[in-house]
mmCIF file of C-alpha atoms in Angstrom:
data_model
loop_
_atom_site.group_PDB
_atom_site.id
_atom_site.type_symbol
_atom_site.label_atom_id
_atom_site.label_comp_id
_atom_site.label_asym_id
_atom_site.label_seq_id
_atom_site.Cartn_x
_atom_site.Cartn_y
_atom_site.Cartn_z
ATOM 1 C CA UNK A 191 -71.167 -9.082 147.820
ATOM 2 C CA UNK A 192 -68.598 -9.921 144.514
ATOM 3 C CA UNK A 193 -66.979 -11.782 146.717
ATOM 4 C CA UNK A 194 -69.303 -13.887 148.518
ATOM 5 C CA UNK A 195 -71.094 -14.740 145.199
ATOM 6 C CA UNK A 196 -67.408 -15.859 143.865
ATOM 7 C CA UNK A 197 -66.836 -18.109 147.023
ATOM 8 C CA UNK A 198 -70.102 -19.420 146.946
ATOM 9 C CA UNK A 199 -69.031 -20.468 142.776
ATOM 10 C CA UNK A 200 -66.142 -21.636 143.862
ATOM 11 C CA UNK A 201 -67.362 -24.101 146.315
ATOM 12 C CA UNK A 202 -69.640 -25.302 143.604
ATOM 13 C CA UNK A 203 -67.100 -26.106 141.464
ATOM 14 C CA UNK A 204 -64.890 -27.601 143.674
ATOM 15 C CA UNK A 205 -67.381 -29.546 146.033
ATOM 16 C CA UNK A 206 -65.596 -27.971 149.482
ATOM 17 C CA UNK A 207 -65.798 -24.890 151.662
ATOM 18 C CA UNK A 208 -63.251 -22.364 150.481
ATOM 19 C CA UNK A 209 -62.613 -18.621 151.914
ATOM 20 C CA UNK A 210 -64.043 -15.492 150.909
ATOM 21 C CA UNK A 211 -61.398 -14.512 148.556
ATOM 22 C CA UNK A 212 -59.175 -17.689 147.708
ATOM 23 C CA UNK A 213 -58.469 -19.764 144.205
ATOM 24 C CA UNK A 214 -58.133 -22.866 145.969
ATOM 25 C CA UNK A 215 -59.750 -24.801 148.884
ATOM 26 C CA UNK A 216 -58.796 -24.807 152.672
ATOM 27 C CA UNK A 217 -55.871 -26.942 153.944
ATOM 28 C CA UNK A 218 -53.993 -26.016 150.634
ATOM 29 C CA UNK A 219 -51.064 -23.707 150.639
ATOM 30 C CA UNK A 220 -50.852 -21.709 147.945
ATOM 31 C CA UNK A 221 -48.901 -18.560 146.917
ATOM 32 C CA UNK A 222 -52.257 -17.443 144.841
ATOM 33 C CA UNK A 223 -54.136 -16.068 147.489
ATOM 34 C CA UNK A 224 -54.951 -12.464 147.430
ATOM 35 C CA UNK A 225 -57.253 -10.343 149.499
ATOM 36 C CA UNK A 226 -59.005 -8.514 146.044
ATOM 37 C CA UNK A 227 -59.885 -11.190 143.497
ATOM 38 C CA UNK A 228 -61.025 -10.151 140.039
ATOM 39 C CA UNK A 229 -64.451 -11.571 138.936
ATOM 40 C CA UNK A 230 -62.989 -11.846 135.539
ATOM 41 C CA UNK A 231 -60.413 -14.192 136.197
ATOM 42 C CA UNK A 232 -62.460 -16.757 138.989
ATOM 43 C CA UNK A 233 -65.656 -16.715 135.822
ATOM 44 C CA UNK A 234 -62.625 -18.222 133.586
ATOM 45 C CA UNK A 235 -63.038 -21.951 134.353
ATOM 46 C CA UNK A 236 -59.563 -22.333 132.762
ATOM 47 C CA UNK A 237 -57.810 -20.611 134.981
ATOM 48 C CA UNK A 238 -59.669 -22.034 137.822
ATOM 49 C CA UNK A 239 -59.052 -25.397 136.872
ATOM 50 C CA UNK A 240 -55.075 -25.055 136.068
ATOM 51 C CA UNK A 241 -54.971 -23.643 139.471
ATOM 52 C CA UNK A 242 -56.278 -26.257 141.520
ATOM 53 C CA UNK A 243 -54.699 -28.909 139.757
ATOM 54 C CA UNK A 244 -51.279 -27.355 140.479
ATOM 55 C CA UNK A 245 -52.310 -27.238 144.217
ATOM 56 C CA UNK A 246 -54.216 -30.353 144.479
ATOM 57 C CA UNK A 247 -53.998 -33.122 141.559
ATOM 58 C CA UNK A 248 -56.956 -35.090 143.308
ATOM 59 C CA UNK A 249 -59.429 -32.451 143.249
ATOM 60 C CA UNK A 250 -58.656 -31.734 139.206
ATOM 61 C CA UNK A 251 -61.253 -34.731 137.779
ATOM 62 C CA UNK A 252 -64.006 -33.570 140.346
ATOM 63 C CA UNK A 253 -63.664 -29.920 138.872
ATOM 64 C CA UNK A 254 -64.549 -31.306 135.633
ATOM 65 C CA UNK A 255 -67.054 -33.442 136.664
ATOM 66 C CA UNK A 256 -68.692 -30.266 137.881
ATOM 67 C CA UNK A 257 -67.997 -28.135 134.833
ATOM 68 C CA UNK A 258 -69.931 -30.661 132.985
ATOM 69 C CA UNK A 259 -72.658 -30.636 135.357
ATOM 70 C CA UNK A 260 -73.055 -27.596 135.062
ATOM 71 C CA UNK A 261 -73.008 -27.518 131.000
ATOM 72 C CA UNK A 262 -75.539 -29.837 130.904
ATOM 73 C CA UNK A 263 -77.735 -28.230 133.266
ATOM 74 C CA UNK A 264 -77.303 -25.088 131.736
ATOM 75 C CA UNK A 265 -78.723 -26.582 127.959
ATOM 76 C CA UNK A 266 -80.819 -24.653 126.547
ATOM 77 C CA UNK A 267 -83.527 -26.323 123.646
ATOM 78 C CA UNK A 268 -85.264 -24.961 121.599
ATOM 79 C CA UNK A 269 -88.971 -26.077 120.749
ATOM 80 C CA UNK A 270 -90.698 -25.703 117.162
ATOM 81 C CA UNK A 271 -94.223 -25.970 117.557
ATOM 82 C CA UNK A 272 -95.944 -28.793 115.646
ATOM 83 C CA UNK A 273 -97.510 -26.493 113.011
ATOM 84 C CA UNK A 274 -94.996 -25.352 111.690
ATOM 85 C CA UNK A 275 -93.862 -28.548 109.424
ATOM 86 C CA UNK A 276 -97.363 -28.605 107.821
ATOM 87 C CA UNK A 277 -98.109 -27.166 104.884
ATOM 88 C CA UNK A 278 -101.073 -25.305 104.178
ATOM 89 C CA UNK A 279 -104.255 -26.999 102.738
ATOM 90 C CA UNK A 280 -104.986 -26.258 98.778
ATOM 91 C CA UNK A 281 -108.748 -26.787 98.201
ATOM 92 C CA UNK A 282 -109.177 -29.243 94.767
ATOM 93 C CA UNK A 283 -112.479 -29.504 92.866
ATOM 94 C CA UNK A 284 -113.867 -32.789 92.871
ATOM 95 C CA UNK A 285 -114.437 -32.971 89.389
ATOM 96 C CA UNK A 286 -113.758 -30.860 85.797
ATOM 97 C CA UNK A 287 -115.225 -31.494 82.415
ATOM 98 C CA UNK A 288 -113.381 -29.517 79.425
ATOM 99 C CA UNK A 289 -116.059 -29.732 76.880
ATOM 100 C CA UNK A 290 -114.639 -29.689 73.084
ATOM 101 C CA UNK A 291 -116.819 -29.031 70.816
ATOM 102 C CA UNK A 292 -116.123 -28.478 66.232
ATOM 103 C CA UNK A 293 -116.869 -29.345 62.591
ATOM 104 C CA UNK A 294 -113.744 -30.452 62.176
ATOM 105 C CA UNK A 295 -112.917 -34.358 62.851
ATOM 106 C CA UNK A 296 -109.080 -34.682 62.798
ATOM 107 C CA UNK A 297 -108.468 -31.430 64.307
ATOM 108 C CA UNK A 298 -110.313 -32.446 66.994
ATOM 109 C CA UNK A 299 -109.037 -35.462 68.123
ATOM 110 C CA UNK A 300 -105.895 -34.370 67.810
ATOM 111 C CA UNK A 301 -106.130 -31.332 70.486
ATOM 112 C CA UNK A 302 -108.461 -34.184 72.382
ATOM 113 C CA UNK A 303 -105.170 -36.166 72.683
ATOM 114 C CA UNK A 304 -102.945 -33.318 73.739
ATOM 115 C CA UNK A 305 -105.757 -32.304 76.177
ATOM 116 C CA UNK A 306 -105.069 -35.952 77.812
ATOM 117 C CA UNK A 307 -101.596 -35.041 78.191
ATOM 118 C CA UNK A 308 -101.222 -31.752 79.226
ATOM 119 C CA UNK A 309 -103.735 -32.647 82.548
ATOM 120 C CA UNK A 310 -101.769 -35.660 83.021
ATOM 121 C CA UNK A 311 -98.816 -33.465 84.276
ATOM 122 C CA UNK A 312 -101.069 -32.355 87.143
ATOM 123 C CA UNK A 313 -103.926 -34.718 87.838
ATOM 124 C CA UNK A 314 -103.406 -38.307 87.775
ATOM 125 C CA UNK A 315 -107.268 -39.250 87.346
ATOM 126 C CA UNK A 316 -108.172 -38.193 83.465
ATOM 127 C CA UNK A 317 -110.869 -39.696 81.718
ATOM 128 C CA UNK A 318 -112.400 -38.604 78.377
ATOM 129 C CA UNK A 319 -115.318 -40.332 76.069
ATOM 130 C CA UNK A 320 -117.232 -39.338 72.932
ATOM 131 C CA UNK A 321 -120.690 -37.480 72.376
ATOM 132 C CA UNK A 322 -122.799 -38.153 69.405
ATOM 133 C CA UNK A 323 -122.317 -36.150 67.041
ATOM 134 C CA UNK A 324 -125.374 -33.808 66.406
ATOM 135 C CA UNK A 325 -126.609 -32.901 62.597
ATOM 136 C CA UNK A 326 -127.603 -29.933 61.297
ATOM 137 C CA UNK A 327 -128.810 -28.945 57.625
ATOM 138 C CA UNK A 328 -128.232 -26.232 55.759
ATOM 139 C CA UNK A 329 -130.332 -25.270 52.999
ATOM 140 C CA UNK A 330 -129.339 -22.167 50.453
ATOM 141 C CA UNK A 331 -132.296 -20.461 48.264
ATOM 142 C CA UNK A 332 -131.729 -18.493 45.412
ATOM 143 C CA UNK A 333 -132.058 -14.935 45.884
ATOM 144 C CA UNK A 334 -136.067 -13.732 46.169
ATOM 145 C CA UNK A 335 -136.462 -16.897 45.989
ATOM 146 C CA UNK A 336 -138.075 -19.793 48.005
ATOM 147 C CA UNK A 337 -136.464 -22.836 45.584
ATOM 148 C CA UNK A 338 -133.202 -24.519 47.135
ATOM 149 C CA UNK A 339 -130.257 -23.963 45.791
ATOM 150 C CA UNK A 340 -128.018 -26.305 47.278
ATOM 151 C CA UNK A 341 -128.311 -28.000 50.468
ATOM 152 C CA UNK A 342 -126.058 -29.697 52.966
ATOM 153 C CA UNK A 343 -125.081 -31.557 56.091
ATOM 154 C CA UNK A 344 -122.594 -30.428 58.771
ATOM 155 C CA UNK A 345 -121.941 -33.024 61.603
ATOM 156 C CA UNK A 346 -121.206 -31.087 65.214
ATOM 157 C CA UNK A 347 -118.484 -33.291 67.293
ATOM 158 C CA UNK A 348 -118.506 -33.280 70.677
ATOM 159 C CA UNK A 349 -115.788 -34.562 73.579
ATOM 160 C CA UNK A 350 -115.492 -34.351 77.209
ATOM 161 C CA UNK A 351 -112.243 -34.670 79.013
ATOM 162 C CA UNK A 352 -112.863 -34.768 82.858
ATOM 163 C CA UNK A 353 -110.240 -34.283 85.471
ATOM 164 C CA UNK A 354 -110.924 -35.178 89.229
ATOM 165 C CA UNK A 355 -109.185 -33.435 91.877
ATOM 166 C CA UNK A 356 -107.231 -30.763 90.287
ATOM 167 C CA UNK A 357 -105.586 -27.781 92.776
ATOM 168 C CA UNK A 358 -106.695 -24.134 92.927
ATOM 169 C CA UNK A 359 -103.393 -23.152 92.300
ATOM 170 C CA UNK A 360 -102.454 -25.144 89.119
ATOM 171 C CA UNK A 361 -105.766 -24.373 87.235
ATOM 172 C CA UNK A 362 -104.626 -21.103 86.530
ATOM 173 C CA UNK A 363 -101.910 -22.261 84.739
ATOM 174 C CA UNK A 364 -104.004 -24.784 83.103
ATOM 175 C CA UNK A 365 -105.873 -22.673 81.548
ATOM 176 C CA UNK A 366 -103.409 -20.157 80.178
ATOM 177 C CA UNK A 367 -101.624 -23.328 78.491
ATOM 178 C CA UNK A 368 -104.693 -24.975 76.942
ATOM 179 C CA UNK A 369 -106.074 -21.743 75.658
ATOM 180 C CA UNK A 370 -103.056 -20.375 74.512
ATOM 181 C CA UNK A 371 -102.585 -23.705 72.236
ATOM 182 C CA UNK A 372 -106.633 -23.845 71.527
ATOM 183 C CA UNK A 373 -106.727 -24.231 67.500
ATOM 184 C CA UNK A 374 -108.806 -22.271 65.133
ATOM 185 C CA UNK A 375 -112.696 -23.752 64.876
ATOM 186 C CA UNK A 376 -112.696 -25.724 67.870
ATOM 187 C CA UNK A 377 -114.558 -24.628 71.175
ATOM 188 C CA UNK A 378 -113.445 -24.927 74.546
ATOM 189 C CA UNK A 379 -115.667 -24.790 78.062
ATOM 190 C CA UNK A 380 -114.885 -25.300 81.414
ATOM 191 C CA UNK A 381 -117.021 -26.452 84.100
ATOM 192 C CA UNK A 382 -117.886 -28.981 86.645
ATOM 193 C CA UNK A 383 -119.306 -32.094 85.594
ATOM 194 C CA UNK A 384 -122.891 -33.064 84.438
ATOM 195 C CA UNK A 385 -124.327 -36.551 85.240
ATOM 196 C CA UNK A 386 -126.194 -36.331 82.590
ATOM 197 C CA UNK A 387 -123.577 -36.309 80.243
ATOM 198 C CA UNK A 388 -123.481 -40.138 81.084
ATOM 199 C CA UNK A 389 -126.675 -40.543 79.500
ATOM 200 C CA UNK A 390 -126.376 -38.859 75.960
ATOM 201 C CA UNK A 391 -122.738 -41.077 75.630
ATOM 202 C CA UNK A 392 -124.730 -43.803 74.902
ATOM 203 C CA UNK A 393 -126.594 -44.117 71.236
ATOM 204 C CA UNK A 394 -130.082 -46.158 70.999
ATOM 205 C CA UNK A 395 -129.917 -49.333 69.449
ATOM 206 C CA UNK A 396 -133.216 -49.431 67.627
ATOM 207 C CA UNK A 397 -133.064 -52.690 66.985
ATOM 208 C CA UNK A 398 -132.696 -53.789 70.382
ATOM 209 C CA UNK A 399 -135.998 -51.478 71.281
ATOM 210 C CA UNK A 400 -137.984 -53.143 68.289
ATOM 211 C CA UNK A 401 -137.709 -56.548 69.758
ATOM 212 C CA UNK A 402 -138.304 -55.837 73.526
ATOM 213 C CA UNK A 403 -141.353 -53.573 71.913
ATOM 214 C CA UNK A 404 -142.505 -57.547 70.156
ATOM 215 C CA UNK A 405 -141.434 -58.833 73.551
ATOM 216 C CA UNK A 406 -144.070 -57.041 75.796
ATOM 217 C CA UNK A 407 -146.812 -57.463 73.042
ATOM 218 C CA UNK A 408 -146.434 -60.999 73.498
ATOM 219 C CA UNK A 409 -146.101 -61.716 76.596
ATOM 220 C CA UNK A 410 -149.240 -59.210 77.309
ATOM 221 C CA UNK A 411 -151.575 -61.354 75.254
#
């Protein structure tokens, strides 16, 4: 059975009937034959080749015509499914307000500014505007007392910094940064954004109102 399956290489190779147990084809004398050929040696296609071209120089280019042939036929490829070069999908929220909110001015622009900056490193969309500021008074009686002391006026700023489209994974690390740098007196929140936040940006103008007040008197009578 070795042997058959080694002729039936052979004449594969070599593109003509050959004998059970031969190197080279039929009508070739050769001092090579034997009557027990090795496996080994014939599945060397080195040997084989140096062989026939010894024996037969025209058969030598069709031997490695075939060897190539057979290389080529032989090629294995290998497949990567489409998949693979994707990367996974990070969900981003649509939209982030960082509400600042303190009694202090300067302070607070300042970390307003720096806000804008650090966000800027991972979302390219930042936006921030201004909120009235709201007044409170303070009022200090003297003790059992209902006369005033001394009273006051503190002013409460307000500013919103929104972000659009910021990544699940980098808000983590937004966060530790901007509280970690968070100075004393101002106050930070984090949510999603309020449309109605456009509405108290915007400050009556009284004067304005008082003449389209005259306006509709007028043009009732």
């Amino acid at each position: 059975v070795e042997s058959d399956r080694i002729a039936t290489y052979h004449e594969f190779l070599v593109g003509i009937p050959s004998q059970v147990g031969t190197l080279v084809p039929d009508g070739h004398t050769s001092a090579l034959r034997h009557d027990h050929v090795d496996s080994a040696v014939i599945n060397s296609h080195v040997y084989l080749t140096l062989c026939v071209a010894m024996h037969s120089p025209k058969i030598f280019p069709r031997v490695l015509i075939a060897q190539n042939r057979l290389t080529k036929r032989f090629k294995t490829y290998s497949y990567d499914p489409f998949y693979i070069c994707r990367k996974p999908s990070i969900p981003l929220f649509p939209r982030l307000q960082f509400s600042l909110k303190g009694y202090d001015f300067p302070t607070l622009e300042k970390y307003e500014i720096y806000l804008n900056k650090t966000l800027r490193r991972w979302v390219s969309s930042v936006d921030s505007f201004p909120l009235p500021p709201k007044k409170t008074l303070y009022k200090v009686y003297h003790p059992n007392s209902t006369k005033v002391k001394t009273e006051f006026e503190l002013n409460h700023y307000s500013r919103i910094v929104c972000a659009e489209n910021v990544k699940t994974v980098d808000l983590p690390i937004i966060f530790d940064l901007v509280q970690q740098n968070l100075p004393e007196g101002i106050e930070l929140a984090v949510e999603e954004f309020d449309p109605r936040l456009e509405e108290e940006r915007y400050v009556a103008n009284l004067e304005v109102e008082t003449l389209q007040g005259e306006l509709t008197k007028l043009t009732a009578k």
